[in-house]
Each structure stands twice: as structure tokens, then as C-alpha cells.
Coordinates of C-alpha atoms and ligand atoms in Angstrom, one line a residue:
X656 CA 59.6 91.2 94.2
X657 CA 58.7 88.2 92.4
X658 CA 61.2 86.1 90.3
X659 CA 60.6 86.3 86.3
X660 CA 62.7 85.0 83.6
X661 CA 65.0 87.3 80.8
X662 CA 67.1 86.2 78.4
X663 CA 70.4 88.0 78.8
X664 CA 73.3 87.0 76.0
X665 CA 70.9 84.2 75.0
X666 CA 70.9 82.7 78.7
X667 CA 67.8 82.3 80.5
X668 CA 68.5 84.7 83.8
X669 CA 65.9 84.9 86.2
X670 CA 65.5 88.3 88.3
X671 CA 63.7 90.4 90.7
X672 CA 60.4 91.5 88.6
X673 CA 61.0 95.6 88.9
X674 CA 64.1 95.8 90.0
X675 CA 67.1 97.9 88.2
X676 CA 68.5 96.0 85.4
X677 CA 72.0 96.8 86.2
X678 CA 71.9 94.9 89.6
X679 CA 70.5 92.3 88.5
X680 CA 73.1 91.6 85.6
X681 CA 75.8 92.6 88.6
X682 CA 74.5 89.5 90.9
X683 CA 74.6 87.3 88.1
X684 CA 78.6 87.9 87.6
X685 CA 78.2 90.4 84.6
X686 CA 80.6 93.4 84.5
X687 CA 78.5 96.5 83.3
X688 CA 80.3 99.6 83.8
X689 CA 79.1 102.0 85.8
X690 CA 80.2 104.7 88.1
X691 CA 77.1 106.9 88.9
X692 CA 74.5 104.1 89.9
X693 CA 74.4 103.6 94.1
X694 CA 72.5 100.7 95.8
X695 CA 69.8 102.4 97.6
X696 CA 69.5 105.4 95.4
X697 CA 65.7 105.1 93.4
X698 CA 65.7 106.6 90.9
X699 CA 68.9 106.5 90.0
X700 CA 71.1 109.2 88.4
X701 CA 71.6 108.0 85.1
X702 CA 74.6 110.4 84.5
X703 CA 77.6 109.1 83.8
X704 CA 76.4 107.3 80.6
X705 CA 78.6 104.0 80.9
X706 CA 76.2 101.1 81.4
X707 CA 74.8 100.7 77.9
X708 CA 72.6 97.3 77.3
X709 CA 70.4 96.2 74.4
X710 CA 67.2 95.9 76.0
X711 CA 64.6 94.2 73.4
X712 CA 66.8 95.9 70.4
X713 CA 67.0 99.0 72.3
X714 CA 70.0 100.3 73.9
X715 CA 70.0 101.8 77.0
X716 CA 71.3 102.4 80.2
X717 CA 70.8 99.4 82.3
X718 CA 70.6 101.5 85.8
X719 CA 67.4 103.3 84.3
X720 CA 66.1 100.0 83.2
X721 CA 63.2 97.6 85.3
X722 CA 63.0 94.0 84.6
X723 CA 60.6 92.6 83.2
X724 CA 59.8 89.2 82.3
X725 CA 60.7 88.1 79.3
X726 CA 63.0 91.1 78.2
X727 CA 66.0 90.2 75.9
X728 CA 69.4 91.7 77.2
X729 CA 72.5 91.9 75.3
X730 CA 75.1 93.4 77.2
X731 CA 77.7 93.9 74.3
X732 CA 77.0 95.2 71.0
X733 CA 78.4 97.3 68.3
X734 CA 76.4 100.0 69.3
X735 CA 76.7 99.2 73.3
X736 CA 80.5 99.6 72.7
X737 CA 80.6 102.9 70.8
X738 CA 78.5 104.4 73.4
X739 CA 80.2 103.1 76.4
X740 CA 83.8 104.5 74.8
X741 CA 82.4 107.3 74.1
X742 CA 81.1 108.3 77.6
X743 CA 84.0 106.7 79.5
X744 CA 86.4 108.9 76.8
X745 CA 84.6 111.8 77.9
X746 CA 84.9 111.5 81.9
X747 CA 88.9 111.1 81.0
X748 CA 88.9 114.2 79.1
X749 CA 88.3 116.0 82.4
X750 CA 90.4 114.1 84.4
X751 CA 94.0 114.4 85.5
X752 CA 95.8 110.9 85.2
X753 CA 98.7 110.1 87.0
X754 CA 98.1 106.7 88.1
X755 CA 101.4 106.0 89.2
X756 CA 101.0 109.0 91.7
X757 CA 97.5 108.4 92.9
X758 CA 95.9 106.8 95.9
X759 CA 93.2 104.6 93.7
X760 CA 96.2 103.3 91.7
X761 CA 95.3 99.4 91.3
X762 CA 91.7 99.7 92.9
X763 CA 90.5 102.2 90.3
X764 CA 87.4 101.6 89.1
X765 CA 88.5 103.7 85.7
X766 CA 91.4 101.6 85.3
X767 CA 88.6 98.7 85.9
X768 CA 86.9 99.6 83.1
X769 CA 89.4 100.9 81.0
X770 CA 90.9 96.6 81.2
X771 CA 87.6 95.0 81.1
X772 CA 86.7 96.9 78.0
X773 CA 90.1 97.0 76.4
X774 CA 90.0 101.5 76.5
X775 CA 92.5 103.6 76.9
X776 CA 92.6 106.0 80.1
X777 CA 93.9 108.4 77.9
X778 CA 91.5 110.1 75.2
X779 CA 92.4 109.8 72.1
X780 CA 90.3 112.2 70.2
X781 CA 90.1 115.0 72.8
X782 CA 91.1 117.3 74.6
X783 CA 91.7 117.4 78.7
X784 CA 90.3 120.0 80.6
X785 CA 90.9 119.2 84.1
X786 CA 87.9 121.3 86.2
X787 CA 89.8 124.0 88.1
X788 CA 89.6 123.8 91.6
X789 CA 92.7 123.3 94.5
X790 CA 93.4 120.1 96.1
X791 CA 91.5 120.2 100.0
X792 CA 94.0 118.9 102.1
X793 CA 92.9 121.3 105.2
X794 CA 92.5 117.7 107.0
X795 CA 95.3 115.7 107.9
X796 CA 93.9 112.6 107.4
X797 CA 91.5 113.1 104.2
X798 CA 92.2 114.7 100.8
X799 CA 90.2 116.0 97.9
X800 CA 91.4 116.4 94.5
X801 CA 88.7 118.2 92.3
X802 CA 90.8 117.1 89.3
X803 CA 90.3 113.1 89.8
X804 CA 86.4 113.8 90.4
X805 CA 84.1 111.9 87.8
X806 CA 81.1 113.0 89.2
X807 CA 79.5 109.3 90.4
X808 CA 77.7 111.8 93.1
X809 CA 78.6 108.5 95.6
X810 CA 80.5 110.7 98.2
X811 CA 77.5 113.9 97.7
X812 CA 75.1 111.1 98.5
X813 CA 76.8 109.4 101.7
X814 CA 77.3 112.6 103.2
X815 CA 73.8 113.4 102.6
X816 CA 71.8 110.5 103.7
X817 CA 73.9 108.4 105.5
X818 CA 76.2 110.4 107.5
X819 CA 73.4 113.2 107.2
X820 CA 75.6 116.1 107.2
X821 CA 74.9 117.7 103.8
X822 CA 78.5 119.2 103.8
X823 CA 79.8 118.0 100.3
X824 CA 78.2 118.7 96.7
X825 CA 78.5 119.4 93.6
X826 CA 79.9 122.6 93.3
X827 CA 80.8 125.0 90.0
X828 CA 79.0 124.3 86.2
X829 CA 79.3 122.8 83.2
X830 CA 83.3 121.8 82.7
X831 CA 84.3 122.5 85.8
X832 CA 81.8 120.7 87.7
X833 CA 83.4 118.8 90.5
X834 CA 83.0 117.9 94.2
X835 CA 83.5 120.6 97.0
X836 CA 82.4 121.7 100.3
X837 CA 78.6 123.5 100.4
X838 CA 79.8 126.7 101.0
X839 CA 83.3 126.9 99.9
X840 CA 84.9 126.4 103.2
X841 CA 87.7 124.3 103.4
X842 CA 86.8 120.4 105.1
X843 CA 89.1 121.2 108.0
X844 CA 86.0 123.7 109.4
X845 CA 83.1 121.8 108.5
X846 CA 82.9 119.7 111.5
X847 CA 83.1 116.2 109.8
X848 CA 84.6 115.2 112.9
X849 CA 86.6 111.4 111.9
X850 CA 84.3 110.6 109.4
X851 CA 86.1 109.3 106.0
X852 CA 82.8 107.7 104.4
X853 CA 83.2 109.7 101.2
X854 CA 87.0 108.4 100.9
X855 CA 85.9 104.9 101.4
X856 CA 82.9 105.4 98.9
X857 CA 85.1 107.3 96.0
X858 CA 85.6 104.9 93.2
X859 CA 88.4 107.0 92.0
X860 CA 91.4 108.8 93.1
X861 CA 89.3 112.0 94.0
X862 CA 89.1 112.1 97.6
X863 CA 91.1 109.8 99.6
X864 CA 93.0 108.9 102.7
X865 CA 96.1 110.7 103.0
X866 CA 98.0 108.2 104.2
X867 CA 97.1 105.9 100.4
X868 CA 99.0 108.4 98.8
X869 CA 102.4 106.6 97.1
X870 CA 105.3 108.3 98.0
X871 CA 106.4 110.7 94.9
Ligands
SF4_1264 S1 91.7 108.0 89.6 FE1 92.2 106.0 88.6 S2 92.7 106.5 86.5 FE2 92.7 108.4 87.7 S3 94.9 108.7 88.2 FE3 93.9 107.6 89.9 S4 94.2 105.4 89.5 FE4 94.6 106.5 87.6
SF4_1265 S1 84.8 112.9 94.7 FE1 84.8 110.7 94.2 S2 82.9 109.9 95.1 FE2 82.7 112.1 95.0 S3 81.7 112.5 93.1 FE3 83.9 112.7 92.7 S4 84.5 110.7 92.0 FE4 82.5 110.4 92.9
FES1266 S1 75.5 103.8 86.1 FE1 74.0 104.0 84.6 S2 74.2 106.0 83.8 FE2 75.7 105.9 85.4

């Protein structure tokens, strides 16, 4: 890809002609929220809603963005901030916090978010519907907790393509959407064998090792 020039806060950035905005921004040392968006993954997702960016007066979300030269970027806004509250307000409305409690505690990339962007972890204005679904801790070593799961799709995806086993994905609808095994089986009987890639790719508390858990 050939190097161009954009103007990103003002600042003359130059970056990879085509490429996805929101990496682009990330190698220059810009925090843009995101959860959904995975290196590798073209197109990407464009679900969870968090990486707003003015893009030539327009906002959008930077992941679903290509570069072009001469494009204006301004990462915060009015308009970039209401947006990106209101999506990260929504994942917390379906999520169970107890950070205290949880394996991401401290590496969270919600709690990330929540500082860099001065938001609360807890919504404000509505009300939390945790998805339904038990915790899967058939495996000694590896837990799922449906009720942490925001839905990035990063753990669907490395099981898929990388570890090519196609044994987790999305699972129920609408509310209760969350992570879970293909066909309902718990992970103990799925043959995963010692494989923990979708702990070590889960930005969250939602499927972990067991042994991160903080003693109650
Ligand atoms: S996943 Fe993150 S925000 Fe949620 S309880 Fe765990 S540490 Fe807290
Ligand atoms: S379990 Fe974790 S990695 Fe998988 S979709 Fe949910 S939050 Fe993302
Ligand atoms: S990272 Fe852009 S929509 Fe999720």
C-alpha cells in the first residue's frame, strides 16, 4: 500500500493508502475504542458501534473506514462522544459487572474504555438484562461466562480460522445473544484438546482461565 497524507486532529498523519482507518489511528498512538474490530478480519464486523470518527464532517466508524489521502479525521467530537456513550452504555446494559470478582479485573478492555473516555461501567439510563445462559466450566482449566460476553466475535473467529475448529459461536437472538458451543454441548466434549486461544483473545471477563479467577 502506498503512503498518503490525512489530517487527523489537525496533524498531518501519513498512512497506508486503503487500509482500515482504525489501525492506522491505533499505530499512530491514538486510543479509538473498539471491541469488535480483529487484525486480519476484511471486512470487518462493524458491530459493536464504539469507534466513532469524523471523517470529512462525517461521523463514522473508523473500522469500516479506508484511507484516503487527504481525508480530515477528528477523533473527538460532540457528536463522536454521544455516539460512542451511547453504544458502550448499551453493551453494559447486558452485562453483569462485578469487577472486583472477575478474571479481566485491571486488564479489561471495558474498564479501558470506560477511563479513557471518562464513562461509567454502570448504565445510567437503562436497564440490565444480563443474556441468560449458565456459566461453562465443564473444563477445568477454561471458563465461559455468557453474562460477561460483549459480542467482539474475537474468540468465534480464532476458533474458526485460526485454530480451525468451528466449535464456538454465537448462539441464541436478539438480548440474549452470547457466546456458546455450536451445538449446545458443554466445552468439556468438544475436543478442544489444551487449546485456550479464545481465553487469551477475550477482551473481557467472558471466557477465561480458571485459575485468573480472584478468590471470592
Ligand atoms: S469484564 Fe471487565 S467490566 Fe466486566 S466485570 Fe470483568 S473487569 Fe469488570
Ligand atoms: S466470549 Fe469474549 S471474545 Fe468471545 S465474543 Fe464474548 S466477549 Fe468476545
Ligand atoms: S470496532 Fe468498529 S464497530 Fe466495532
Amino acid at each position: 500500500m502506498s503512503q498518503v497524507d490525512i489530517t487527523v486532529d489537525g496533524q498531518a498523519l501519513p498512512a497506508a493508502e486503503g487500509a482500515i482507518l482504525l489501525w492506522e489511528l491505533e499505530k499512530a498512538g491514538l486510543f479509538i475504542p473498539h471491541l469488535c474490530a480483529q487484525q486480519g478480519l476484511d471486512p470487518p464486523r462493524g458491530a459493536c458501534r464504539l469507534c466513532w470518527v469524523e471523517v470529512d464532517g462525517r461521523v463514522q466508524t473508523a473500522c469500516t473506514v479506508r484511507v484516503v489521502a487527504g481525508m480530515q479525521v477528528v477523533t473527538r467530537s460532540e457528536a463522536v462522544d454521544r455516539l460512542t456513550a451511547s453504544a458502550f452504555e448499551l453493551l453494559m446494559s447486558r452485562h453483569r459487572l462485578d469487577c472486583r470478582y472477575c478474571a479481566a479485573n485491571r486488564r479489561c478492555a471495558l474498564q479501558q474504555i470506560a477511563k479513557a473516555r471518562r464513562l461509567p461501567l454502570k448504565p445510567k439510563g437503562l436497564p440490565v438484562i444480563v443474556p441468560e445462559a449458565p456459566v461453562d466450566d465443564s473444563r477445568p482449566d477454561l471458563t465461559i461466562d455468557p453474562g460477561k460476553c460483549v459480542l467482539c466475535g474475537h474468540c468465534v473467529y480464532v476458533c474458526q480460522h485460526e485454530v480451525k475448529k468451528s466449535i464456538l459461536e454465537f448462539v441464541q437472538r436478539g438480548l440474549h445473544t452470547h457466546v456458546g458451543t455450536f451445538d449446545g454441548r458443554p466445552l468439556a466434549n468438544q475436543g478442544c484438546g489444551d487449546c485456550v486461544r479464545c481465553a487469551e483473545v477475550c477482551p473481557v471477563g467472558a471466557i477465561y482461565l480458571t485459575r485468573d479467577l480472584p478468590a471470592a
